[in-house]
PDB file of C-alpha atoms in Angstrom:
ATOM      1  CA  GLY A   1     215.032 107.088 147.636  1.00 88.00           C
ATOM      2  CA  MET A   2     211.259 108.474 148.635  1.00 93.00           C
ATOM      3  CA  PHE A   3     210.106 110.973 146.714  1.00 93.00           C
ATOM      4  CA  ARG A   4     206.951 113.477 146.877  1.00 94.00           C
ATOM      5  CA  VAL A   5     205.103 114.601 143.444  1.00 95.00           C
ATOM      6  CA  LYS A   6     202.888 117.497 143.658  1.00 93.00           C
ATOM      7  CA  ASP A   7     200.208 118.353 141.228  1.00 94.00           C
ATOM      8  CA  PRO A   8     201.390 115.461 138.848  1.00 93.00           C
ATOM      9  CA  THR A   9     199.128 116.072 136.233  1.00 93.00           C
ATOM     10  CA  GLY A  10     199.136 119.853 136.392  1.00 94.00           C
ATOM     11  CA  ALA A  11     201.536 122.372 134.807  1.00 94.00           C
ATOM     12  CA  LYS A  12     203.026 122.796 137.996  1.00 93.00           C
ATOM     13  CA  CYS A  13     204.403 119.311 138.555  1.00 96.00           C
ATOM     14  CA  THR A  14     206.988 119.517 140.891  1.00 96.00           C
ATOM     15  CA  VAL A  15     209.091 116.603 142.334  1.00 94.00           C
ATOM     16  CA  GLU A  16     210.616 116.622 145.731  1.00 93.00           C
ATOM     17  CA  LEU A  17     213.366 114.229 147.513  1.00 92.00           C
ATOM     18  CA  LEU A  18     212.172 113.122 150.824  1.00 95.00           C
ATOM     19  CA  ALA A  19     214.288 110.633 151.996  1.00 96.00           C
ATOM     20  CA  GLY A  20     217.183 108.404 150.395  1.00 91.00           C
ATOM     21  CA  THR A  21     220.658 108.757 148.291  1.00 82.00           C
ATOM     22  CA  VAL A  22     221.000 111.944 146.785  1.00 78.00           C
ATOM     23  CA  LYS A  23     223.577 110.658 144.523  1.00 76.00           C
ATOM     24  CA  PRO A  24     222.526 109.376 140.950  1.00 73.00           C
ATOM     25  CA  GLN A  25     222.384 105.549 140.804  1.00 68.00           C
ATOM     26  CA  GLU A  26     223.395 104.039 137.432  1.00 67.00           C
ATOM     27  CA  SER A  27     220.967 101.153 137.826  1.00 63.00           C
ATOM     28  CA  VAL A  28     217.748 101.148 138.648  1.00 63.00           C
ATOM     29  CA  SER A  29     216.683  97.232 138.082  1.00 63.00           C
ATOM     30  CA  PRO A  30     213.969  95.720 140.262  1.00 58.00           C
ATOM     31  CA  GLY A  31     215.817  92.739 139.442  1.00 57.00           C
ATOM     32  CA  ARG A  32     219.165  93.959 140.680  1.00 63.00           C
ATOM     33  CA  PRO A  33     218.554  97.209 142.717  1.00 61.00           C
ATOM     34  CA  PRO A  34     221.984  98.700 143.953  1.00 64.00           C
ATOM     35  CA  ASN A  35     222.265  98.046 148.037  1.00 69.00           C
ATOM     36  CA  VAL A  36     222.872 101.788 149.066  1.00 77.00           C
ATOM     37  CA  GLY A  37     222.065 101.047 153.043  1.00 86.00           C
ATOM     38  CA  ASP A  38     219.953 100.814 155.708  1.00 94.00           C
ATOM     39  CA  VAL A  39     220.155 103.727 158.234  1.00 95.00           C
ATOM     40  CA  ASP A  40     217.126 105.267 159.843  1.00 96.00           C
ATOM     41  CA  GLY A  41     217.049 109.029 160.697  1.00 96.00           C
ATOM     42  CA  ALA A  42     216.921 112.514 158.976  1.00 97.00           C
ATOM     43  CA  GLY A  43     216.223 111.902 155.045  1.00 95.00           C
ATOM     44  CA  ALA A  44     218.742 113.235 154.211  1.00 92.00           C
ATOM     45  CA  SER A  45     220.979 111.152 155.925  1.00 94.00           C
ATOM     46  CA  ALA A  46     218.854 107.976 155.569  1.00 95.00           C
ATOM     47  CA  LYS A  47     219.761 104.916 153.333  1.00 93.00           C
ATOM     48  CA  PHE A  48     217.290 102.297 151.684  1.00 92.00           C
ATOM     49  CA  SER A  49     218.051  98.841 149.914  1.00 86.00           C
ATOM     50  CA  LEU A  50     215.191  99.119 147.792  1.00 85.00           C
ATOM     51  CA  PRO A  51     211.934 101.485 149.307  1.00 90.00           C
ATOM     52  CA  MET A  52     208.327  99.940 147.775  1.00 91.00           C
ATOM     53  CA  TRP A  53     204.721 100.189 147.947  1.00 94.00           C
ATOM     54  CA  PRO A  54     204.415 103.522 149.986  1.00 96.00           C
ATOM     55  CA  ALA A  55     200.869 103.854 151.561  1.00 96.00           C
ATOM     56  CA  VAL A  56     199.686 106.702 153.737  1.00 96.00           C
ATOM     57  CA  GLY A  57     198.494 106.737 156.993  1.00 96.00           C
ATOM     58  CA  PRO A  58     197.247 108.984 160.331  1.00 95.00           C
ATOM     59  CA  ASN A  59     199.348 111.883 159.964  1.00 95.00           C
ATOM     60  CA  ASP A  60     199.933 112.110 156.463  1.00 95.00           C
ATOM     61  CA  VAL A  61     203.125 109.153 157.245  1.00 97.00           C
ATOM     62  CA  VAL A  62     203.992 107.235 154.520  1.00 97.00           C
ATOM     63  CA  TYR A  63     204.969 103.374 155.352  1.00 98.00           C
ATOM     64  CA  PHE A  64     207.146 101.512 152.952  1.00 97.00           C
ATOM     65  CA  LEU A  65     208.530  98.248 152.300  1.00 96.00           C
ATOM     66  CA  ASP A  66     212.455  98.229 152.736  1.00 94.00           C
ATOM     67  CA  SER A  67     212.252  94.916 150.329  1.00 88.00           C
ATOM     68  CA  ASN A  68     215.642  94.154 150.322  1.00 87.00           C
ATOM     69  CA  VAL A  69     216.281  93.916 154.057  1.00 92.00           C
ATOM     70  CA  GLN A  70     212.227  92.888 154.724  1.00 94.00           C
ATOM     71  CA  LYS A  71     211.332  95.904 156.970  1.00 97.00           C
ATOM     72  CA  VAL A  72     208.113  98.216 157.127  1.00 98.00           C
ATOM     73  CA  LYS A  73     209.387 101.542 157.664  1.00 98.00           C
ATOM     74  CA  ALA A  74     208.001 104.792 158.159  1.00 98.00           C
ATOM     75  CA  LEU A  75     208.729 108.392 156.464  1.00 98.00           C
ATOM     76  CA  SER A  76     206.865 110.998 159.039  1.00 97.00           C
ATOM     77  CA  ASN A  77     205.543 114.577 157.650  1.00 95.00           C
ATOM     78  CA  ASP A  78     207.977 116.452 159.985  1.00 96.00           C
ATOM     79  CA  ALA A  79     210.074 119.254 158.942  1.00 95.00           C
ATOM     80  CA  ALA A  80     213.405 116.767 158.620  1.00 97.00           C
ATOM     81  CA  HIS A  81     211.524 113.751 157.200  1.00 97.00           C
ATOM     82  CA  THR A  82     212.347 111.412 159.735  1.00 98.00           C
ATOM     83  CA  VAL A  83     212.719 107.864 159.012  1.00 98.00           C
ATOM     84  CA  LYS A  84     211.772 104.952 161.022  1.00 97.00           C
ATOM     85  CA  THR A  85     211.717 101.160 160.885  1.00 98.00           C
ATOM     86  CA  VAL A  86     208.491 100.104 162.023  1.00 98.00           C
ATOM     87  CA  ALA A  87     209.226  96.031 161.735  1.00 98.00           C
ATOM     88  CA  LYS A  88     210.975  93.577 160.250  1.00 97.00           C
ATOM     89  CA  VAL A  89     208.558  90.959 158.214  1.00 97.00           C
ATOM     90  CA  PRO A  90     209.474  87.550 157.127  1.00 95.00           C
ATOM     91  CA  ASP A  91     211.280  86.443 153.944  1.00 93.00           C
ATOM     92  CA  ALA A  92     208.850  86.446 151.228  1.00 92.00           C
ATOM     93  CA  VAL A  93     207.405  88.761 147.865  1.00 90.00           C
ATOM     94  CA  TYR A  94     205.596  91.290 148.810  1.00 92.00           C
ATOM     95  CA  HIS A  95     202.744  92.732 146.733  1.00 92.00           C
ATOM     96  CA  ALA A  96     201.364  95.832 148.365  1.00 93.00           C
ATOM     97  CA  LEU A  97     200.802  97.827 151.606  1.00 96.00           C
ATOM     98  CA  VAL A  98     197.870  99.416 152.238  1.00 97.00           C
ATOM     99  CA  VAL A  99     196.981 101.210 155.699  1.00 98.00           C
ATOM    100  CA  VAL A 100     193.506 100.607 157.916  1.00 97.00           C
ATOM    101  CA  GLN A 101     192.548 102.186 160.901  1.00 95.00           C
ATOM    102  CA  GLY A 102     196.007 102.650 161.817  1.00 96.00           C
ATOM    103  CA  LYS A 103     197.776  99.424 161.005  1.00 98.00           C
ATOM    104  CA  VAL A 104     199.670  98.263 157.940  1.00 98.00           C
ATOM    105  CA  TYR A 105     198.658  95.086 156.274  1.00 98.00           C
ATOM    106  CA  ALA A 106     200.780  93.949 153.594  1.00 97.00           C
ATOM    107  CA  LEU A 107     199.832  90.837 150.967  1.00 96.00           C
ATOM    108  CA  ALA A 108     202.682  88.717 150.105  1.00 93.00           C
ATOM    109  CA  ASN A 109     203.347  85.044 148.883  1.00 90.00           C
ATOM    110  CA  ASN A 110     206.289  82.874 150.341  1.00 89.00           C
ATOM    111  CA  SER A 111     208.545  80.184 148.870  1.00 82.00           C
ATOM    112  CA  ARG A 112     206.119  76.817 150.179  1.00 81.00           C
ATOM    113  CA  SER A 113     203.650  78.402 147.741  1.00 84.00           C
ATOM    114  CA  GLU A 114     201.246  80.511 150.609  1.00 91.00           C
ATOM    115  CA  ALA A 115     199.611  83.524 150.334  1.00 93.00           C
ATOM    116  CA  PHE A 116     199.652  85.365 153.709  1.00 96.00           C
ATOM    117  CA  ILE A 117     198.104  89.237 154.816  1.00 97.00           C
ATOM    118  CA  LEU A 118     200.637  90.489 157.436  1.00 98.00           C
ATOM    119  CA  GLU A 119     199.326  93.350 159.928  1.00 98.00           C
ATOM    120  CA  VAL A 120     202.053  95.617 161.799  1.00 98.00           C
ATOM    121  CA  ASP A 121     201.272  97.612 164.342  1.00 98.00           C
ATOM    122  CA  PRO A 122     203.236 100.570 164.126  1.00 97.00           C
ATOM    123  CA  ALA A 123     202.588 101.499 167.561  1.00 96.00           C
ATOM    124  CA  THR A 124     204.435  98.419 169.023  1.00 97.00           C
ATOM    125  CA  GLY A 125     205.977  97.497 166.324  1.00 96.00           C
ATOM    126  CA  THR A 126     204.203  93.877 166.369  1.00 97.00           C
ATOM    127  CA  THR A 127     202.854  91.388 163.592  1.00 98.00           C
ATOM    128  CA  ARG A 128     200.006  89.432 162.943  1.00 97.00           C
ATOM    129  CA  GLU A 129     199.099  87.287 160.190  1.00 97.00           C
ATOM    130  CA  VAL A 130     195.613  87.980 159.319  1.00 98.00           C
ATOM    131  CA  ILE A 131     195.306  85.026 157.047  1.00 97.00           C
ATOM    132  CA  LYS A 132     198.137  82.608 155.618  1.00 95.00           C
ATOM    133  CA  GLY A 133     197.237  79.157 153.386  1.00 93.00           C
ATOM    134  CA  ARG A 134     197.107  77.730 149.582  1.00 91.00           C
ATOM    135  CA  ALA A 135     194.462  78.441 147.541  1.00 87.00           C
ATOM    136  CA  ASP A 136     191.896  76.772 149.111  1.00 89.00           C
ATOM    137  CA  VAL A 137     191.946  79.414 152.180  1.00 92.00           C
ATOM    138  CA  PHE A 138     191.584  82.210 149.463  1.00 90.00           C
ATOM    139  CA  GLU A 139     188.460  80.946 147.849  1.00 83.00           C
ATOM    140  CA  GLY A 140     190.215  79.594 145.305  1.00 75.00           C
ATOM    141  CA  SER A 141     191.803  75.685 143.889  1.00 74.00           C
ATOM    142  CA  GLY A 142     195.130  75.277 142.017  1.00 72.00           C
ATOM    143  CA  SER A 143     198.057  77.326 142.740  1.00 75.00           C
ATOM    144  CA  ILE A 144     197.916  80.657 144.615  1.00 83.00           C
ATOM    145  CA  ASN A 145     199.216  83.880 143.041  1.00 84.00           C
ATOM    146  CA  PRO A 146     198.268  86.907 145.232  1.00 89.00           C
ATOM    147  CA  SER A 147     198.728  90.241 143.432  1.00 87.00           C
ATOM    148  CA  GLY A 148     197.074  93.543 144.435  1.00 90.00           C
ATOM    149  CA  LEU A 149     195.687  94.631 147.529  1.00 95.00           C
ATOM    150  CA  THR A 150     193.685  98.138 148.204  1.00 96.00           C
ATOM    151  CA  THR A 151     190.511  99.004 151.142  1.00 97.00           C
ATOM    152  CA  ASP A 152     187.673 100.145 151.540  1.00 95.00           C
ATOM    153  CA  GLY A 153     188.607 101.758 154.870  1.00 95.00           C
ATOM    154  CA  LYS A 154     187.278  98.763 157.275  1.00 95.00           C
ATOM    155  CA  GLY A 155     188.769  95.571 155.269  1.00 97.00           C
ATOM    156  CA  LEU A 156     191.156  94.729 152.683  1.00 98.00           C
ATOM    157  CA  ILE A 157     190.414  93.778 148.869  1.00 96.00           C
ATOM    158  CA  MET A 158     192.880  91.623 146.754  1.00 95.00           C
ATOM    159  CA  TRP A 159     193.043  89.838 143.642  1.00 92.00           C
ATOM    160  CA  HIS A 160     194.819  86.133 143.689  1.00 89.00           C
ATOM    161  CA  SER A 161     194.286  83.820 140.616  1.00 87.00           C
ATOM    162  CA  GLY A 162     191.511  85.450 138.539  1.00 88.00           C
ATOM    163  CA  VAL A 163     189.147  86.100 141.753  1.00 92.00           C
ATOM    164  CA  LEU A 164     188.645  89.689 143.576  1.00 94.00           C
ATOM    165  CA  LEU A 165     188.023  89.500 147.261  1.00 95.00           C
ATOM    166  CA  TYR A 166     187.296  90.800 150.701  1.00 96.00           C
ATOM    167  CA  VAL A 167     188.852  89.984 153.868  1.00 97.00           C
ATOM    168  CA  THR A 168     188.331  91.136 156.936  1.00 97.00           C
ATOM    169  CA  VAL A 169     190.846  92.146 159.274  1.00 97.00           C
ATOM    170  CA  ASP A 170     189.865  89.097 161.320  1.00 96.00           C
ATOM    171  CA  GLY A 171     190.821  86.655 157.895  1.00 96.00           C
ATOM    172  CA  THR A 172     186.888  86.274 157.049  1.00 97.00           C
ATOM    173  CA  VAL A 173     186.952  85.816 153.051  1.00 96.00           C
ATOM    174  CA  THR A 174     184.455  86.376 150.635  1.00 95.00           C
ATOM    175  CA  ARG A 175     184.601  86.270 146.870  1.00 94.00           C
ATOM    176  CA  LEU A 176     183.676  89.694 145.549  1.00 94.00           C
ATOM    177  CA  ALA A 177     184.219  88.969 141.436  1.00 94.00           C
ATOM    178  CA  GLY A 178     185.443  86.490 139.270  1.00 92.00           C
ATOM    179  CA  THR A 179     185.589  83.128 137.353  1.00 92.00           C
ATOM    180  CA  GLY A 180     189.300  81.903 138.268  1.00 89.00           C
ATOM    181  CA  ASP A 181     190.247  82.408 134.960  1.00 85.00           C
ATOM    182  CA  TYR A 182     193.752  84.381 134.639  1.00 83.00           C
ATOM    183  CA  PHE A 183     196.047  82.998 132.107  1.00 81.00           C
ATOM    184  CA  GLY A 184     193.681  84.064 129.142  1.00 84.00           C
ATOM    185  CA  PHE A 185     189.833  84.623 128.408  1.00 87.00           C
ATOM    186  CA  LYS A 186     187.959  81.426 127.617  1.00 90.00           C
ATOM    187  CA  GLY A 187     185.485  80.970 125.466  1.00 91.00           C
ATOM    188  CA  ALA A 188     183.643  83.664 123.903  1.00 92.00           C
ATOM    189  CA  TYR A 189     184.276  86.117 126.362  1.00 91.00           C
ATOM    190  CA  ASP A 190     183.982  90.081 125.526  1.00 90.00           C
ATOM    191  CA  PRO A 191     185.653  92.098 128.347  1.00 87.00           C
ATOM    192  CA  LEU A 192     184.345  95.187 126.924  1.00 87.00           C
ATOM    193  CA  ILE A 193     180.913  94.543 127.837  1.00 92.00           C
ATOM    194  CA  PRO A 194     179.468  94.315 131.330  1.00 93.00           C
ATOM    195  CA  HIS A 195     179.633  90.498 133.036  1.00 94.00           C
ATOM    196  CA  LYS A 196     177.536  89.810 136.598  1.00 94.00           C
ATOM    197  CA  ALA A 197     180.667  89.712 138.918  1.00 92.00           C
ATOM    198  CA  SER A 198     180.151  85.609 138.995  1.00 92.00           C
ATOM    199  CA  GLU A 199     180.863  85.628 135.327  1.00 94.00           C
ATOM    200  CA  LEU A 200     183.773  87.835 135.750  1.00 93.00           C
ATOM    201  CA  GLN A 201     187.173  86.777 134.037  1.00 92.00           C
ATOM    202  CA  LEU A 202     190.223  88.791 135.646  1.00 90.00           C
ATOM    203  CA  VAL A 203     193.317  87.784 133.501  1.00 87.00           C
ATOM    204  CA  ALA A 204     196.326  88.808 134.715  1.00 83.00           C
ATOM    205  CA  SER A 205     199.390  86.752 133.666  1.00 68.00           C
ATOM    206  CA  ARG A 206     201.236  85.817 137.197  1.00 56.00           C
ATOM    207  CA  ARG A 207     204.146  84.396 134.567  1.00 48.00           C
ATOM    208  CA  HIS A 208     204.962  88.215 133.902  1.00 42.00           C
ATOM    209  CA  ALA A 209     205.393  88.792 137.148  1.00 43.00           C
ATOM    210  CA  THR A 210     207.375  85.846 138.927  1.00 46.00           C
ATOM    211  CA  ALA A 211     209.381  88.574 141.183  1.00 48.00           C
ATOM    212  CA  GLY A 212     206.585  91.157 141.426  1.00 59.00           C
ATOM    213  CA  THR A 213     203.277  92.089 140.695  1.00 73.00           C
ATOM    214  CA  SER A 214     200.686  92.002 138.052  1.00 80.00           C
ATOM    215  CA  THR A 215     197.373  93.533 139.118  1.00 86.00           C
ATOM    216  CA  PHE A 216     196.777  96.350 140.841  1.00 89.00           C
ATOM    217  CA  LEU A 217     193.907  97.633 142.897  1.00 92.00           C
ATOM    218  CA  ALA A 218     192.257 101.277 143.879  1.00 94.00           C
ATOM    219  CA  TRP A 219     189.103 101.943 145.715  1.00 95.00           C
ATOM    220  CA  GLN A 220     186.508 104.445 146.005  1.00 92.00           C
ATOM    221  CA  PRO A 221     183.277 104.382 147.080  1.00 91.00           C
ATOM    222  CA  GLY A 222     180.760 101.774 145.722  1.00 90.00           C
ATOM    223  CA  ALA A 223     183.465 100.465 143.583  1.00 93.00           C
ATOM    224  CA  VAL A 224     186.562  98.589 142.775  1.00 94.00           C
ATOM    225  CA  PHE A 225     189.098  99.285 140.086  1.00 93.00           C
ATOM    226  CA  VAL A 226     191.362  96.295 138.751  1.00 91.00           C
ATOM    227  CA  GLY A 227     194.267  97.264 136.599  1.00 87.00           C
ATOM    228  CA  ASN A 228     195.970  94.238 134.919  1.00 83.00           C
ATOM    229  CA  SER A 229     199.002  93.263 132.823  1.00 74.00           C
ATOM    230  CA  VAL A 230     198.880  90.824 129.971  1.00 68.00           C
ATOM    231  CA  LYS A 231     199.616  91.461 126.781  1.00 60.00           C
ATOM    232  CA  ASN A 232     197.377  94.319 126.584  1.00 64.00           C
ATOM    233  CA  ALA A 233     196.828  95.694 129.911  1.00 72.00           C
ATOM    234  CA  TYR A 234     193.404  96.753 130.734  1.00 81.00           C
ATOM    235  CA  VAL A 235     191.382  98.395 133.554  1.00 86.00           C
ATOM    236  CA  GLU A 236     187.845  97.003 135.045  1.00 85.00           C
ATOM    237  CA  LYS A 237     185.682  98.301 137.193  1.00 89.00           C
ATOM    238  CA  VAL A 238     183.350  96.466 139.557  1.00 90.00           C
ATOM    239  CA  LEU A 239     180.788  97.847 140.667  1.00 87.00           C
ATOM    240  CA  CYS A 240     180.177  96.972 144.866  1.00 78.00           C
ATOM    241  CA  GLU A 241     176.620  97.319 146.403  1.00 67.00           C
TER     242      GLU A 241
END
């Protein structure tokens, strides 16, 4: 199901079911989710297989990936909470969705060890590959491990294999930070003190996420926040000038 949480850290925190199953589900394991169905329409009758990665767009429409059926769907901010399929997307492991200037962007990797960013136009339902390839396409070497996506409102910021990248919607890639070390801190590196962007070790063990995501990104003007899952989860603030 899709829920809206209001005032999550306050005394008046409330949770509202917007769309999806109204029956309790015994299992919510991401590895073996219950396949409730694939039905568009009013939220009260809509059914999902496994909704993930909600991203808010214009007019407070919430876009999300219904992952087991590989579809991007839209949840409208109308009285009925109407659900509509926007586009069918390629079979892959998806790590995040963001909305940039009315279009939806998804970060994923496929079975051929390629990472890609996919653009979905909700107005037409068309899709376009912004960029696709192995590590060398994404300013790196060795294996490609995409995980985490955010936006500054103009372009895309992603993580892979210990580097933080800026990707324009035209597919131009620029490295923002990171040494490429990601399975563990190397040398006498102290993660608790400031480092130059080129010396930053953004460690996130992708072995913990072979079927999902281990890095989560958030943007605020002038900074990217990087949350990584390893043996001890941590958050770093990367200042951007």
